Amino acid sequence: MGEPGGNERLAGQTVVLVGGSAGIGFETARLARAEGADVVLTGRSPDKLEKAAEELGARSTAAFDVADPAAVSGFFAALPGTIDHVLVTAGGPHYGPLLEMSAAEVRTAVSDHIVTALEVARHAAPKMRPGGALLLMGGTGGRRVGHGLGIASAATAALPPFTAALALELAPVRVNLIAAGFVDTPLSATLLGDRLEDRRAELRSTLPIGRVVGPADVAALAVHLMTNTALTGGTYDIDGGQQFVW
């Protein structure tokens, strides 16, 4: 990092990455560091966090499950001083035929992402400086209604109005939603296995941008949303035009 006060957009600020040991969270932490920020990484794997923190020069790490409200509360309570921005990348959509889901599975699929975001917001906001940003992750793929998507469409549709309502309640802390399509992350590689290269080739040939969206692309948007203090309550698509060429 250079000297504070130069051209670094996040100089003197602290960014918390919930799910920061890999993928989008890790790349956002990398870019935030390059822009002068201190970063705090959280995740479920202590080993992955330690490796990521060493590579990035993170201020600190904390290993816990973000789905555990007590763990979320304890983490933010223990953070020293104030923080500026929080990105939540943990969690993801649930897929499956609707009629094969139990009532409990439906409740989890519809509310899990929102409840997690709300718990983070509840405990992070008192530590955040005015004008700071809470960034949530959603997707554009769930906007489709189709076989196999199941409850994901309903869960996806709930996130933009939830984000806007939360932005009003947390003001002057800002809240925005990043809606991504396919992002070429280690998680995507794990989910697709030997179909990964076929998926990459398909996207290169069909997306208007002619290439696959990577974690660094999403990180660039996340840092922009942190630094542009006029943005709150919005949903920002980053899928390379994927939703238009289904």
Short mmCIF file of C-alpha atoms in Angstrom, two decimals:
data_model
loop_
_atom_site.label_atom_id
_atom_site.label_comp_id
_atom_site.label_asym_id
_atom_site.label_seq_id
_atom_site.Cartn_x
_atom_site.Cartn_y
_atom_site.Cartn_z
CA MET A 1 0.00 0.00 0.00
CA GLY A 2 1.06 3.57 -0.56
CA GLU A 3 0.97 6.43 1.88
CA PRO A 4 -2.47 7.35 3.29
CA GLY A 5 -4.01 10.45 1.87
CA GLY A 6 -2.87 9.88 -1.71
CA ASN A 7 -5.13 8.59 -4.45
CA GLU A 8 -6.29 5.60 -2.42
CA ARG A 9 -10.08 5.70 -2.24
CA LEU A 10 -10.31 3.72 1.01
CA ALA A 11 -7.32 5.15 2.87
CA GLY A 12 -7.86 5.06 6.64
CA GLN A 13 -11.00 2.93 6.37
CA THR A 14 -11.79 -0.58 7.59
CA VAL A 15 -13.60 -3.15 5.45
CA VAL A 16 -15.10 -6.35 6.88
CA LEU A 17 -15.48 -9.28 4.46
CA VAL A 18 -18.01 -11.84 5.72
CA GLY A 19 -16.94 -14.81 3.63
CA GLY A 20 -13.56 -13.32 2.83
CA SER A 21 -11.22 -16.30 2.55
CA ALA A 22 -11.89 -17.04 -1.14
CA GLY A 23 -13.71 -15.94 -4.30
CA ILE A 24 -15.52 -12.61 -4.38
CA GLY A 25 -14.85 -11.78 -0.74
CA PHE A 26 -11.13 -12.43 -1.09
CA GLU A 27 -10.80 -10.40 -4.30
CA THR A 28 -12.73 -7.52 -2.75
CA ALA A 29 -10.38 -7.63 0.22
CA ARG A 30 -7.41 -7.56 -2.16
CA LEU A 31 -8.74 -4.51 -4.00
CA ALA A 32 -9.71 -2.77 -0.77
CA ARG A 33 -6.15 -3.24 0.48
CA ALA A 34 -4.81 -1.78 -2.76
CA GLU A 35 -7.09 1.21 -2.18
CA GLY A 36 -5.61 1.79 1.29
CA ALA A 37 -8.08 -0.02 3.57
CA ASP A 38 -7.50 -2.27 6.54
CA VAL A 39 -9.42 -5.52 6.06
CA VAL A 40 -10.98 -8.00 8.47
CA LEU A 41 -11.73 -11.45 7.07
CA THR A 42 -14.32 -13.90 8.36
CA GLY A 43 -15.25 -17.39 7.23
CA ARG A 44 -15.83 -20.89 8.52
CA SER A 45 -12.37 -22.35 7.90
CA PRO A 46 -9.56 -21.13 10.18
CA ASP A 47 -6.93 -22.58 7.86
CA LYS A 48 -8.27 -20.80 4.76
CA LEU A 49 -8.62 -17.56 6.70
CA GLU A 50 -5.05 -17.74 7.98
CA LYS A 51 -3.70 -18.31 4.48
CA ALA A 52 -5.80 -15.48 3.00
CA ALA A 53 -4.88 -13.09 5.80
CA GLU A 54 -1.18 -13.77 5.32
CA GLU A 55 -1.41 -13.15 1.57
CA LEU A 56 -3.38 -9.92 1.95
CA GLY A 57 -1.91 -8.52 5.13
CA ALA A 58 -5.31 -8.51 6.82
CA ARG A 59 -5.75 -6.72 10.12
CA SER A 60 -7.47 -9.70 11.71
CA THR A 61 -9.62 -12.78 11.04
CA ALA A 62 -12.48 -14.56 12.76
CA ALA A 63 -13.76 -18.07 12.08
CA PHE A 64 -17.49 -18.59 12.62
CA ASP A 65 -20.71 -19.59 10.84
CA VAL A 66 -22.58 -16.48 9.72
CA ALA A 67 -25.84 -18.43 10.06
CA ASP A 68 -25.29 -18.47 13.84
CA PRO A 69 -26.80 -15.23 15.29
CA ALA A 70 -24.84 -15.51 18.52
CA ALA A 71 -21.57 -15.85 16.62
CA VAL A 72 -22.40 -12.82 14.45
CA SER A 73 -23.26 -10.75 17.52
CA GLY A 74 -20.11 -11.81 19.34
CA PHE A 75 -17.88 -11.05 16.35
CA PHE A 76 -19.06 -7.48 15.86
CA ALA A 77 -19.15 -6.79 19.60
CA ALA A 78 -15.50 -7.82 19.86
CA LEU A 79 -14.31 -5.66 16.96
CA PRO A 80 -12.25 -2.76 18.30
CA GLY A 81 -13.13 0.77 17.23
CA THR A 82 -15.29 1.62 14.24
CA ILE A 83 -15.62 0.06 10.80
CA ASP A 84 -16.63 1.56 7.47
CA HIS A 85 -17.88 -1.12 5.10
CA VAL A 86 -19.16 -4.69 5.27
CA LEU A 87 -19.56 -7.12 2.36
CA VAL A 88 -21.57 -10.28 2.96
CA THR A 89 -20.82 -13.00 0.41
CA ALA A 90 -21.67 -16.00 2.58
CA GLY A 91 -24.73 -18.06 1.71
CA GLY A 92 -26.41 -18.79 -1.59
CA PRO A 93 -29.67 -19.76 -3.30
CA HIS A 94 -31.55 -23.00 -2.71
CA TYR A 95 -32.77 -24.99 -5.72
CA GLY A 96 -35.13 -27.91 -6.15
CA PRO A 97 -38.71 -28.74 -7.17
CA LEU A 98 -41.19 -26.88 -4.98
CA LEU A 99 -43.47 -29.82 -4.24
CA GLU A 100 -40.54 -31.92 -3.06
CA MET A 101 -39.57 -29.37 -0.41
CA SER A 102 -40.79 -29.64 3.17
CA ALA A 103 -42.32 -26.65 4.94
CA ALA A 104 -39.10 -26.17 6.90
CA GLU A 105 -37.02 -26.26 3.71
CA VAL A 106 -39.26 -23.63 2.10
CA ARG A 107 -38.96 -21.35 5.12
CA THR A 108 -35.19 -21.69 5.05
CA ALA A 109 -34.93 -21.15 1.29
CA VAL A 110 -37.12 -18.03 1.31
CA SER A 111 -35.79 -16.38 4.45
CA ASP A 112 -32.26 -17.66 5.04
CA HIS A 113 -30.44 -15.00 3.02
CA ILE A 114 -32.56 -12.18 4.40
CA VAL A 115 -32.29 -13.32 8.01
CA THR A 116 -28.51 -13.63 7.71
CA ALA A 117 -28.24 -10.15 6.17
CA LEU A 118 -30.48 -8.72 8.85
CA GLU A 119 -28.41 -10.22 11.67
CA VAL A 120 -25.23 -8.80 10.15
CA ALA A 121 -26.90 -5.41 9.70
CA ARG A 122 -28.26 -5.37 13.24
CA HIS A 123 -24.86 -5.92 14.81
CA ALA A 124 -22.60 -4.18 12.28
CA ALA A 125 -24.50 -0.89 12.01
CA PRO A 126 -23.70 0.41 15.52
CA LYS A 127 -20.01 0.01 14.69
CA MET A 128 -20.21 1.66 11.25
CA ARG A 129 -19.37 5.26 10.52
CA PRO A 130 -21.98 7.42 8.72
CA GLY A 131 -21.75 7.01 4.96
CA GLY A 132 -20.32 3.52 5.25
CA ALA A 133 -21.77 0.73 3.14
CA LEU A 134 -23.32 -2.64 3.88
CA LEU A 135 -23.17 -4.69 0.68
CA LEU A 136 -25.29 -7.79 0.16
CA MET A 137 -25.02 -10.42 -2.58
CA GLY A 138 -27.89 -11.63 -4.74
CA GLY A 139 -28.16 -12.95 -8.26
CA THR A 140 -29.75 -12.40 -11.65
CA GLY A 141 -30.19 -16.10 -12.48
CA GLY A 142 -33.00 -16.51 -9.95
CA ARG A 143 -35.13 -13.96 -11.81
CA ARG A 144 -36.15 -16.72 -14.16
CA VAL A 145 -39.06 -18.98 -13.35
CA GLY A 146 -38.41 -22.49 -14.59
CA HIS A 147 -38.17 -26.16 -13.77
CA GLY A 148 -35.44 -26.90 -11.26
CA LEU A 149 -35.19 -23.34 -9.97
CA GLY A 150 -37.93 -23.95 -7.41
CA ILE A 151 -38.08 -21.41 -4.63
CA ALA A 152 -34.96 -19.53 -5.78
CA SER A 153 -37.04 -17.12 -7.89
CA ALA A 154 -39.13 -16.04 -4.90
CA ALA A 155 -36.09 -15.66 -2.68
CA THR A 156 -34.30 -13.61 -5.36
CA ALA A 157 -37.29 -11.33 -5.85
CA ALA A 158 -37.40 -10.52 -2.13
CA LEU A 159 -33.88 -9.13 -1.93
CA PRO A 160 -34.17 -5.77 -3.79
CA PRO A 161 -37.12 -4.42 -1.73
CA PHE A 162 -35.51 -5.80 1.43
CA THR A 163 -32.31 -3.93 0.56
CA ALA A 164 -34.20 -0.69 -0.06
CA ALA A 165 -36.16 -0.96 3.20
CA LEU A 166 -33.00 -1.73 5.16
CA ALA A 167 -31.25 1.27 3.59
CA LEU A 168 -33.96 3.56 4.98
CA GLU A 169 -33.75 2.03 8.45
CA LEU A 170 -29.94 2.05 8.65
CA ALA A 171 -29.37 5.54 7.20
CA PRO A 172 -26.91 7.26 7.21
CA VAL A 173 -25.22 3.86 6.76
CA ARG A 174 -25.86 2.85 3.16
CA VAL A 175 -27.12 -0.55 1.95
CA ASN A 176 -26.81 -1.90 -1.58
CA LEU A 177 -27.33 -5.24 -3.33
CA ILE A 178 -24.92 -6.74 -5.86
CA ALA A 179 -26.76 -9.10 -8.23
CA ALA A 180 -24.29 -11.37 -10.00
CA GLY A 181 -24.71 -14.04 -12.63
CA PHE A 182 -22.18 -16.84 -13.07
CA VAL A 183 -18.88 -15.81 -11.48
CA ASP A 184 -15.79 -17.95 -12.08
CA THR A 185 -14.93 -18.70 -8.44
CA PRO A 186 -13.57 -21.76 -6.61
CA LEU A 187 -17.15 -22.42 -5.45
CA SER A 188 -18.36 -22.50 -9.06
CA ALA A 189 -15.56 -24.93 -9.89
CA THR A 190 -16.60 -27.18 -7.00
CA LEU A 191 -20.27 -27.13 -7.99
CA LEU A 192 -19.69 -27.76 -11.71
CA GLY A 193 -16.78 -30.20 -11.49
CA ASP A 194 -15.86 -31.55 -14.90
CA ARG A 195 -18.58 -29.39 -16.53
CA LEU A 196 -16.73 -26.16 -15.65
CA GLU A 197 -14.83 -25.78 -18.93
CA ASP A 198 -18.00 -26.39 -20.95
CA ARG A 199 -19.80 -23.71 -18.96
CA ARG A 200 -16.97 -21.24 -19.48
CA ALA A 201 -16.95 -21.91 -23.22
CA GLU A 202 -20.72 -21.50 -23.42
CA LEU A 203 -20.58 -18.14 -21.63
CA ARG A 204 -17.72 -16.85 -23.78
CA SER A 205 -19.75 -17.60 -26.89
CA THR A 206 -23.08 -16.22 -25.66
CA LEU A 207 -22.43 -13.31 -23.29
CA PRO A 208 -22.45 -9.84 -24.89
CA ILE A 209 -19.12 -9.09 -23.19
CA GLY A 210 -17.49 -12.13 -24.82
CA ARG A 211 -15.85 -13.37 -21.64
CA VAL A 212 -16.63 -14.89 -18.25
CA VAL A 213 -17.24 -12.65 -15.24
CA GLY A 214 -14.60 -13.15 -12.54
CA PRO A 215 -14.31 -12.27 -8.85
CA ALA A 216 -12.20 -9.20 -9.65
CA ASP A 217 -15.09 -7.78 -11.71
CA VAL A 218 -17.43 -8.05 -8.74
CA ALA A 219 -14.77 -6.68 -6.40
CA ALA A 220 -14.45 -3.57 -8.58
CA LEU A 221 -18.19 -2.96 -8.28
CA ALA A 222 -18.12 -3.57 -4.53
CA VAL A 223 -15.35 -1.02 -3.98
CA HIS A 224 -17.19 1.49 -6.17
CA LEU A 225 -20.29 1.06 -4.01
CA MET A 226 -18.17 1.63 -0.92
CA THR A 227 -16.63 4.83 -2.24
CA ASN A 228 -19.60 6.46 -4.01
CA THR A 229 -21.55 7.84 -1.06
CA ALA A 230 -24.56 8.83 -3.18
CA LEU A 231 -25.56 5.19 -3.70
CA THR A 232 -27.98 3.48 -1.32
CA GLY A 233 -30.98 1.18 -1.53
CA GLY A 234 -30.10 0.02 -5.03
CA THR A 235 -29.58 -3.27 -6.85
CA TYR A 236 -26.59 -3.42 -9.20
CA ASP A 237 -26.44 -6.18 -11.81
CA ILE A 238 -23.11 -7.66 -12.81
CA ASP A 239 -23.61 -10.68 -15.03
CA GLY A 240 -22.08 -9.68 -18.37
CA GLY A 241 -25.56 -9.55 -19.89
CA GLN A 242 -26.29 -13.16 -18.96
CA GLN A 243 -29.92 -12.46 -18.05
CA PHE A 244 -30.60 -11.16 -21.56
CA VAL A 245 -29.33 -14.17 -23.49
CA TRP A 246 -30.95 -17.10 -21.66
#
